[in-house]
Short mmCIF file of C-alpha atoms and ligand atoms in Angstrom, two decimals:
data_model
loop_
_atom_site.label_atom_id
_atom_site.label_comp_id
_atom_site.label_asym_id
_atom_site.label_seq_id
_atom_site.Cartn_x
_atom_site.Cartn_y
_atom_site.Cartn_z
CA UNK A 1 -112.98 155.02 -169.16
CA UNK A 2 -111.93 156.98 -165.82
CA UNK A 3 -115.47 158.26 -164.94
CA UNK A 4 -114.77 157.33 -161.34
CA UNK A 5 -111.49 159.12 -160.99
CA UNK A 6 -112.67 162.04 -162.90
CA UNK A 7 -115.56 162.83 -161.12
CA UNK A 8 -113.62 162.45 -157.75
CA UNK A 9 -111.10 164.88 -159.08
CA UNK A 10 -113.75 167.42 -159.86
CA UNK A 11 -115.17 167.12 -156.31
CA UNK A 12 -111.76 166.91 -154.35
CA UNK A 13 -110.33 169.79 -156.11
CA UNK A 14 -113.06 172.06 -155.13
CA UNK A 15 -113.65 170.83 -151.80
CA UNK A 16 -110.19 170.64 -150.29
CA UNK A 17 -106.97 172.79 -150.49
CA UNK A 18 -103.29 171.81 -150.07
CA UNK A 19 -102.06 170.98 -146.54
CA UNK A 20 -98.55 171.12 -145.61
CA UNK A 21 -98.27 168.44 -142.73
CA UNK A 22 -99.46 165.37 -141.27
CA UNK A 23 -98.47 164.19 -137.71
CA UNK A 24 -99.06 161.52 -135.31
CA UNK A 25 -102.59 162.89 -134.39
CA UNK A 26 -103.95 162.72 -137.82
CA UNK A 27 -103.52 158.82 -137.95
CA UNK A 28 -106.26 158.61 -135.09
CA UNK A 29 -108.82 156.96 -137.40
CA UNK A 30 -106.56 154.30 -137.76
CA UNK A 31 -105.01 153.62 -134.35
CA UNK A 32 -105.99 154.51 -130.78
CA UNK A 33 -102.22 154.75 -129.61
CA UNK A 34 -99.84 157.69 -130.38
CA UNK A 35 -96.77 157.05 -132.50
CA UNK A 36 -93.78 155.71 -130.78
CA UNK A 37 -90.24 156.74 -131.62
CA UNK A 38 -88.32 154.06 -133.52
CA UNK A 39 -84.67 153.88 -135.09
CA UNK A 40 -84.21 155.45 -138.65
CA UNK A 41 -88.04 157.64 -138.09
CA UNK A 42 -90.38 154.88 -138.37
CA UNK A 43 -93.46 155.38 -136.76
CA UNK A 44 -94.99 152.74 -134.73
CA UNK A 45 -99.09 153.75 -134.67
CA UNK A 46 -100.00 150.04 -134.65
CA UNK A 47 -98.36 148.53 -131.72
CA UNK A 48 -100.85 146.77 -129.49
CA UNK A 49 -103.15 146.05 -132.66
CA UNK A 50 -103.88 142.22 -133.53
CA UNK A 51 -103.83 143.37 -137.47
CA UNK A 52 -101.30 145.66 -138.55
CA UNK A 53 -99.73 146.88 -141.64
CA UNK A 54 -95.85 147.12 -141.51
CA UNK A 55 -94.23 149.17 -144.55
CA UNK A 56 -90.97 146.83 -144.86
CA UNK A 57 -89.76 148.92 -147.95
CA UNK A 58 -91.12 151.92 -149.41
CA UNK A 59 -88.86 152.71 -152.59
CA UNK A 60 -89.64 151.99 -156.17
CA UNK A 61 -86.70 150.68 -158.51
CA UNK A 62 -84.89 149.47 -159.72
CA UNK A 63 -82.44 152.03 -159.10
CA UNK A 64 -80.96 151.97 -155.39
CA UNK A 65 -81.39 155.88 -155.06
CA UNK A 66 -78.26 157.33 -153.55
CA UNK A 67 -78.88 159.29 -150.62
CA UNK A 68 -81.53 157.38 -148.95
CA UNK A 69 -81.95 154.18 -146.64
CA UNK A 70 -85.28 153.33 -148.22
CA UNK A 71 -85.30 149.70 -149.15
CA UNK A 72 -86.96 148.31 -151.78
CA UNK A 73 -90.85 147.82 -152.13
CA UNK A 74 -92.38 145.30 -149.69
CA UNK A 75 -94.84 145.46 -147.01
CA UNK A 76 -96.24 142.86 -144.60
CA UNK A 77 -100.07 142.21 -143.02
CA UNK A 78 -99.61 140.87 -139.85
CA UNK A 79 -102.63 138.90 -137.90
CA UNK A 80 -101.81 137.88 -134.54
CA UNK A 81 -98.83 135.54 -134.74
CA UNK A 82 -98.91 135.20 -138.51
CA UNK A 83 -97.61 137.38 -141.19
CA UNK A 84 -98.26 137.84 -145.12
CA UNK A 85 -95.53 139.31 -147.39
CA UNK A 86 -96.66 141.76 -150.53
CA UNK A 87 -93.84 142.10 -152.82
CA UNK A 88 -90.22 141.66 -152.11
CA UNK A 89 -87.93 144.22 -153.26
CA UNK A 90 -84.27 144.85 -152.35
CA UNK A 91 -83.54 143.93 -148.56
CA UNK A 92 -86.96 142.51 -148.07
CA UNK A 93 -85.52 139.77 -146.17
CA UNK A 94 -83.33 142.10 -143.70
CA UNK A 95 -86.11 144.31 -143.27
CA UNK A 96 -88.31 141.31 -141.85
CA UNK A 97 -85.64 141.01 -139.39
CA UNK A 98 -85.46 144.50 -138.55
CA UNK A 99 -89.48 144.92 -138.24
CA UNK A 100 -89.08 141.83 -135.77
CA UNK A 101 -91.65 139.92 -137.27
CA UNK A 102 -92.15 136.23 -136.39
CA UNK A 103 -90.14 134.32 -133.94
CA UNK A 104 -86.70 135.77 -132.50
CA UNK A 105 -86.25 133.51 -129.52
CA UNK A 106 -83.50 131.15 -131.48
CA UNK A 107 -80.97 132.18 -134.06
CA UNK A 108 -82.25 129.79 -136.66
CA UNK A 109 -85.85 129.16 -136.12
CA UNK A 110 -87.31 132.33 -136.91
CA UNK A 111 -88.60 134.73 -138.29
CA UNK A 112 -90.28 133.02 -141.37
CA UNK A 113 -91.88 130.34 -139.41
CA UNK A 114 -94.67 132.93 -139.02
CA UNK A 115 -95.00 133.66 -142.70
CA UNK A 116 -97.88 131.99 -144.33
CA UNK A 117 -98.03 133.56 -147.87
CA UNK A 118 -96.76 135.83 -150.38
CA UNK A 119 -98.40 137.85 -152.73
CA UNK A 120 -96.45 139.52 -155.67
CA UNK A 121 -98.23 142.59 -157.54
CA UNK A 122 -96.24 141.85 -160.65
CA UNK A 123 -93.08 140.45 -161.81
CA UNK A 124 -90.94 143.55 -162.22
CA UNK A 125 -87.61 142.83 -160.30
CA UNK A 126 -88.03 145.64 -158.02
CA UNK A 127 -90.95 143.92 -156.56
CA UNK A 128 -89.31 140.28 -156.68
CA UNK A 129 -85.53 140.62 -156.12
CA UNK A 130 -85.45 139.54 -152.61
CA UNK A 131 -87.64 136.41 -153.00
CA UNK A 132 -84.69 134.07 -153.50
CA UNK A 133 -83.40 135.57 -150.12
CA UNK A 134 -86.52 134.79 -148.43
CA UNK A 135 -87.22 131.57 -150.03
CA UNK A 136 -83.81 129.96 -150.37
CA UNK A 137 -81.97 131.19 -147.37
CA UNK A 138 -85.36 131.01 -145.66
CA UNK A 139 -84.62 127.32 -145.00
CA UNK A 140 -82.13 128.54 -142.06
CA UNK A 141 -84.43 131.30 -141.03
CA UNK A 142 -87.41 129.76 -139.97
CA UNK A 143 -89.24 128.42 -143.11
CA UNK A 144 -88.17 124.99 -142.08
CA UNK A 145 -90.60 124.98 -139.28
CA UNK A 146 -93.47 126.18 -141.46
CA UNK A 147 -96.69 123.80 -140.64
CA UNK A 148 -97.53 123.77 -144.49
CA UNK A 149 -95.69 125.25 -147.60
CA UNK A 150 -95.93 128.84 -147.96
CA UNK A 151 -98.00 129.61 -151.00
CA UNK A 152 -96.40 132.26 -153.29
CA UNK A 153 -98.96 133.99 -155.52
CA UNK A 154 -98.52 136.19 -158.26
CA UNK A 155 -99.41 136.77 -162.12
CA UNK A 156 -99.53 134.24 -164.50
CA UNK A 157 -97.38 133.96 -167.82
CA UNK A 158 -97.79 137.38 -169.75
CA UNK A 159 -98.51 135.02 -173.01
CA UNK A 160 -96.64 137.17 -175.41
CA UNK A 161 -93.85 139.47 -175.57
CA UNK A 162 -94.27 142.82 -175.12
CA UNK A 163 -94.52 145.15 -178.46
CA UNK A 164 -91.13 146.73 -179.42
CA UNK A 165 -90.95 150.25 -178.13
CA UNK A 166 -89.32 152.57 -180.67
CA UNK A 167 -87.72 151.70 -183.75
CA UNK A 168 -86.57 148.26 -185.20
CA UNK A 169 -84.25 146.44 -185.20
CA UNK A 170 -85.52 144.40 -182.31
CA UNK A 171 -83.38 143.13 -179.54
CA UNK A 172 -82.69 139.82 -178.87
CA UNK A 173 -85.13 137.54 -177.09
CA UNK A 174 -84.33 136.03 -173.74
CA UNK A 175 -85.37 132.62 -173.03
CA UNK A 176 -87.02 132.34 -176.30
CA UNK A 177 -88.64 129.12 -175.55
CA UNK A 178 -90.49 130.92 -172.63
CA UNK A 179 -89.92 134.38 -172.76
CA UNK A 180 -92.69 135.52 -170.15
CA UNK A 181 -93.05 133.16 -167.38
CA UNK A 182 -95.36 133.64 -164.87
CA UNK A 183 -95.24 133.11 -160.84
CA UNK A 184 -95.44 129.49 -160.54
CA UNK A 185 -92.92 128.82 -163.51
CA UNK A 186 -90.71 131.60 -162.00
CA UNK A 187 -90.64 129.70 -158.41
CA UNK A 188 -90.04 126.42 -160.04
CA UNK A 189 -87.05 128.13 -162.29
CA UNK A 190 -85.77 129.55 -159.32
CA UNK A 191 -85.29 126.02 -157.48
CA UNK A 192 -83.54 124.85 -160.51
CA UNK A 193 -81.07 127.90 -160.38
CA UNK A 194 -80.19 127.25 -156.88
CA UNK A 195 -80.29 123.49 -156.89
CA UNK A 196 -76.39 123.17 -155.85
CA UNK A 197 -77.09 125.12 -152.73
CA UNK A 198 -80.53 123.40 -152.05
CA UNK A 199 -79.05 119.82 -152.60
CA UNK A 200 -76.14 120.57 -150.21
CA UNK A 201 -78.67 121.81 -147.49
CA UNK A 202 -81.03 118.63 -148.12
CA UNK A 203 -78.38 115.93 -148.34
CA UNK A 204 -75.68 117.26 -145.96
CA UNK A 205 -77.61 119.48 -143.63
CA UNK A 206 -80.57 117.39 -143.81
CA UNK A 207 -83.12 120.25 -144.14
CA UNK A 208 -86.41 119.92 -145.80
CA UNK A 209 -86.70 120.05 -149.50
CA UNK A 210 -88.32 122.95 -151.35
CA UNK A 211 -91.45 121.26 -151.69
CA UNK A 212 -91.93 121.36 -148.07
CA UNK A 213 -91.32 125.05 -147.79
CA UNK A 214 -93.01 126.83 -150.58
CA UNK A 215 -95.12 126.59 -153.74
CA UNK A 216 -95.74 128.83 -156.55
CA UNK A 217 -99.27 129.64 -157.82
CA UNK A 218 -100.73 132.14 -160.51
CA UNK A 219 -103.58 134.36 -159.46
CA UNK A 220 -106.80 132.89 -161.29
CA UNK A 221 -107.58 135.81 -163.28
CA UNK A 222 -110.53 134.81 -165.47
CA UNK A 223 -109.45 134.32 -169.10
CA UNK A 224 -111.64 136.54 -171.04
CA UNK A 225 -109.52 139.56 -169.42
CA UNK A 226 -106.20 138.01 -170.32
CA UNK A 227 -106.95 137.59 -173.91
CA UNK A 228 -105.24 140.62 -175.40
CA UNK A 229 -102.28 141.63 -173.21
CA UNK A 230 -100.87 144.18 -175.86
CA UNK A 231 -104.27 145.42 -176.94
CA UNK A 232 -105.93 145.65 -173.65
CA UNK A 233 -103.99 145.07 -170.98
CA UNK A 234 -106.13 147.04 -168.10
CA UNK A 235 -109.83 145.60 -168.90
CA UNK A 236 -112.54 146.73 -166.53
CA UNK A 237 -113.38 143.85 -164.25
CA UNK A 238 -114.16 143.51 -160.59
CA UNK A 239 -112.31 142.06 -158.03
CA UNK A 240 -111.51 138.27 -157.79
CA UNK A 241 -111.03 136.35 -154.62
CA UNK A 242 -108.54 133.78 -154.77
CA UNK A 243 -107.04 133.04 -151.21
CA UNK A 244 -108.69 132.55 -147.65
CA UNK A 245 -107.36 130.91 -144.60
CA UNK A 246 -108.87 131.26 -141.15
CA UNK A 247 -107.09 134.75 -141.00
CA UNK A 248 -107.33 136.72 -144.02
CA UNK A 249 -109.37 136.68 -147.53
CA UNK A 250 -107.50 138.01 -150.60
CA UNK A 251 -108.92 139.53 -153.74
CA UNK A 252 -107.11 140.74 -156.97
CA UNK A 253 -107.94 143.03 -160.02
CA UNK A 254 -105.74 144.21 -162.82
CA UNK A 255 -104.19 147.52 -162.70
CA UNK A 256 -102.68 149.49 -165.41
CA UNK A 257 -98.92 148.97 -165.54
CA UNK A 258 -98.62 148.38 -169.39
CA UNK A 259 -96.85 146.76 -171.02
CA UNK A 260 -96.29 144.89 -167.93
CA UNK A 261 -99.07 142.33 -167.66
CA UNK A 262 -100.73 141.05 -166.00
CA UNK A 263 -100.17 143.66 -163.30
CA UNK A 264 -102.17 143.30 -160.09
CA UNK A 265 -103.44 145.05 -157.17
CA UNK A 266 -104.60 143.10 -153.79
CA UNK A 267 -107.29 143.56 -150.86
CA UNK A 268 -106.76 141.76 -147.64
CA UNK A 269 -109.73 141.60 -145.67
CA UNK A 270 -109.49 140.45 -141.84
CA UNK A 271 -112.01 140.56 -138.86
CA UNK A 272 -110.67 143.92 -137.82
CA UNK A 273 -110.45 145.53 -141.42
CA UNK A 274 -109.15 145.71 -144.72
CA UNK A 275 -106.22 147.05 -146.52
CA UNK A 276 -105.55 147.52 -150.30
CA UNK A 277 -102.05 147.35 -152.25
CA UNK A 278 -102.24 149.19 -155.58
CA UNK A 279 -99.00 147.72 -157.16
CA UNK A 280 -97.61 149.60 -159.71
CA UNK A 281 -100.44 151.37 -161.60
CA UNK A 282 -101.74 154.33 -163.47
CA UNK A 283 -105.00 155.58 -162.42
CA UNK A 284 -107.23 152.74 -162.47
CA UNK A 285 -111.14 152.37 -161.71
CA UNK A 286 -110.48 148.49 -161.13
CA UNK A 287 -108.49 149.42 -158.26
CA UNK A 288 -110.92 152.37 -157.06
CA UNK A 289 -113.54 149.33 -157.02
CA UNK A 290 -111.28 147.05 -155.19
CA UNK A 291 -110.55 149.74 -152.59
CA UNK A 292 -114.04 150.86 -151.92
CA UNK A 293 -114.73 150.34 -148.24
CA UNK A 294 -111.05 149.30 -147.06
CA UNK A 295 -109.70 150.96 -144.20
CA UNK A 296 -106.17 151.80 -145.75
CA UNK A 297 -104.98 152.27 -149.36
CA UNK A 298 -101.22 151.81 -149.98
CA UNK A 299 -100.50 153.43 -153.34
CA UNK A 300 -97.49 153.86 -155.25
CA UNK A 301 -96.67 157.31 -156.54
CA UNK A 302 -94.34 159.03 -158.89
CA UNK A 303 -92.89 162.74 -158.86
CA UNK A 304 -93.81 163.79 -162.49
CA UNK A 305 -91.22 166.67 -162.03
CA UNK A 306 -88.70 163.96 -161.73
CA UNK A 307 -89.90 162.39 -164.96
CA UNK A 308 -89.83 165.62 -166.48
CA UNK A 309 -86.09 166.22 -165.89
CA UNK A 310 -85.49 162.68 -167.19
CA UNK A 311 -86.83 164.23 -170.53
CA UNK A 312 -86.34 167.75 -170.61
CA UNK A 313 -87.99 170.28 -172.90
CA UNK A 314 -87.90 170.50 -175.85
CA UNK A 315 -88.62 167.02 -176.42
CA UNK A 316 -88.39 165.34 -179.95
CA UNK A 317 -91.02 162.76 -180.94
CA UNK A 318 -89.25 159.88 -179.36
CA UNK A 319 -88.64 161.61 -176.12
CA UNK A 320 -92.02 162.81 -175.95
CA UNK A 321 -93.12 159.08 -176.37
CA UNK A 322 -90.81 157.73 -173.70
CA UNK A 323 -91.85 160.46 -171.25
CA UNK A 324 -95.67 159.51 -171.80
CA UNK A 325 -94.76 155.69 -171.68
CA UNK A 326 -93.15 156.31 -168.05
CA UNK A 327 -95.78 158.21 -166.66
CA UNK A 328 -98.64 156.50 -167.96
CA UNK A 329 -97.64 153.01 -166.26
CA UNK A 330 -97.68 154.96 -162.88
CA UNK A 331 -99.60 157.42 -160.67
CA UNK A 332 -98.29 161.18 -160.07
CA UNK A 333 -98.31 162.94 -156.80
CA UNK A 334 -101.09 165.16 -158.23
CA UNK A 335 -103.14 162.10 -159.21
CA UNK A 336 -103.13 159.95 -156.40
CA UNK A 337 -105.33 162.10 -153.70
CA UNK A 338 -108.38 162.00 -156.03
CA UNK A 339 -107.79 158.22 -156.60
CA UNK A 340 -108.01 157.74 -152.61
CA UNK A 341 -110.94 160.15 -152.57
CA UNK A 342 -112.90 158.06 -155.15
CA UNK A 343 -112.26 155.10 -153.47
CA UNK A 344 -113.49 156.63 -150.06
CA UNK A 345 -110.61 155.30 -147.79
CA UNK A 346 -110.17 156.99 -144.87
CA UNK A 347 -106.27 156.37 -144.62
CA UNK A 348 -104.00 156.92 -147.97
CA UNK A 349 -100.48 155.50 -147.34
CA UNK A 350 -97.71 156.13 -150.20
CA UNK A 351 -95.28 153.76 -151.07
CA UNK A 352 -93.09 152.82 -154.02
CA UNK A 353 -91.75 156.31 -154.12
CA UNK A 354 -90.06 157.21 -157.18
CA UNK A 355 -87.36 158.63 -157.10
CA UNK A 356 -86.85 157.08 -153.69
CA UNK A 357 -84.63 159.73 -152.62
CA UNK A 358 -86.95 163.06 -152.55
CA UNK A 359 -87.46 164.72 -149.07
CA UNK A 360 -90.68 163.99 -147.59
CA UNK A 361 -92.30 167.10 -148.02
CA UNK A 362 -92.49 166.50 -151.73
CA UNK A 363 -95.09 163.79 -151.25
CA UNK A 364 -97.04 165.76 -149.13
CA UNK A 365 -98.67 167.56 -152.12
CA UNK A 366 -100.73 164.09 -152.45
CA UNK A 367 -103.06 165.64 -150.12
CA UNK A 368 -104.44 167.73 -152.71
CA UNK A 369 -108.07 166.39 -153.66
CA UNK A 370 -108.01 164.03 -150.69
CA UNK A 371 -110.11 164.64 -147.39
CA UNK A 372 -108.60 161.54 -145.47
CA UNK A 373 -105.15 161.00 -143.68
CA UNK A 374 -102.29 160.92 -145.75
CA UNK A 375 -99.02 159.09 -144.70
CA UNK A 376 -96.16 159.12 -146.49
CA UNK A 377 -94.55 155.74 -145.99
CA UNK A 378 -91.22 155.27 -144.17
CA UNK A 379 -89.56 152.01 -144.06
CA UNK A 380 -90.69 149.89 -140.73
CA UNK A 381 -93.60 152.22 -140.29
CA UNK A 382 -96.43 150.29 -138.47
CA UNK A 383 -100.08 151.14 -138.83
CA UNK A 384 -103.01 149.19 -137.02
CA UNK A 385 -105.89 148.08 -138.57
CA UNK A 386 -109.16 148.00 -136.61
CA UNK A 387 -109.24 147.58 -132.34
CA UNK A 388 -106.37 147.14 -130.13
CA UNK A 389 -105.76 143.20 -129.35
CA UNK A 390 -107.24 142.26 -126.02
ZN1 ZN B 401 -92.04 148.93 -159.20
ZN1 ZN B 402 -93.04 147.75 -162.18
#
């Protein structure tokens, strides 16, 4: 099942030894400009590029991780004067502000006037919790000026509750009439939840209604891959294109984050180059296929040693099961380099760091098995894709 990955792992481990540091010069394949200093240690390699990847938040969740300033997972791809949001973890709204995306010439007209679409890899709260901030408060932060509604894309309805993990009795089901809503349903429910605020803004302040500002959509994964969410949540498939405008084309594939389903990875193709977001996943051949030929792979990563501390030895059967349940849904530091190697991407960017408060050198071990450029993501890092803008 993991043929691509295991072959790459064998090749990579014999060819490449551990390196200890990556500086600005190592990103020369991504950008022609040196990094510029920015508050908080963010690196602005992408200044001057038409197409840029901006890391808004780099920690996985849902813990807020004491001792770090990392925001929850969120990224932006900007192409010229527009940008697209990938996931909306905690503080995504604030990070859009601090990244100076969009228009800041007026207190209330930006920055979301430049936002064209949002892509949610899956509906775990650490990827969606700031969505209401962006969409509902958005009406006073530039969303009221979008030329057409911002499309919010993400996975559809899971179709079944996840299996009960551990021993009965089963806990109560939340919202039993529809316990696993998909993205389109979630956006509609969000509007209902904020109806008091929305009706005040619309009737009193004469703001545009939500239907003029945003719309929810389920990524159209073919039905045959969605048939068995509990038995086969990660069927082998090829990428499915589903979104296109005059700046970007976006494709999706299913990844391995069971029992979360559907869990998606996205590829953005632009005239300047391509960037792929893994979402949350264990090693996935679907992802490797999606990332082939891309310029940048943004991949989640987990410190296995942290998971081992959560479930210290000796483990009973239950603790052993919970430990494997956790690490099988994610990718460890030791695994991620081989994945980037198998995909043949020249730059690997680590985000969704779990735990989010480990020192940066912890993650540099991801270079093992990978011959390209490794970037341990920091909030507000900017990477250029393709040539400098003329
Ligand atoms: Zn996550
Ligand atoms: Zn998740």
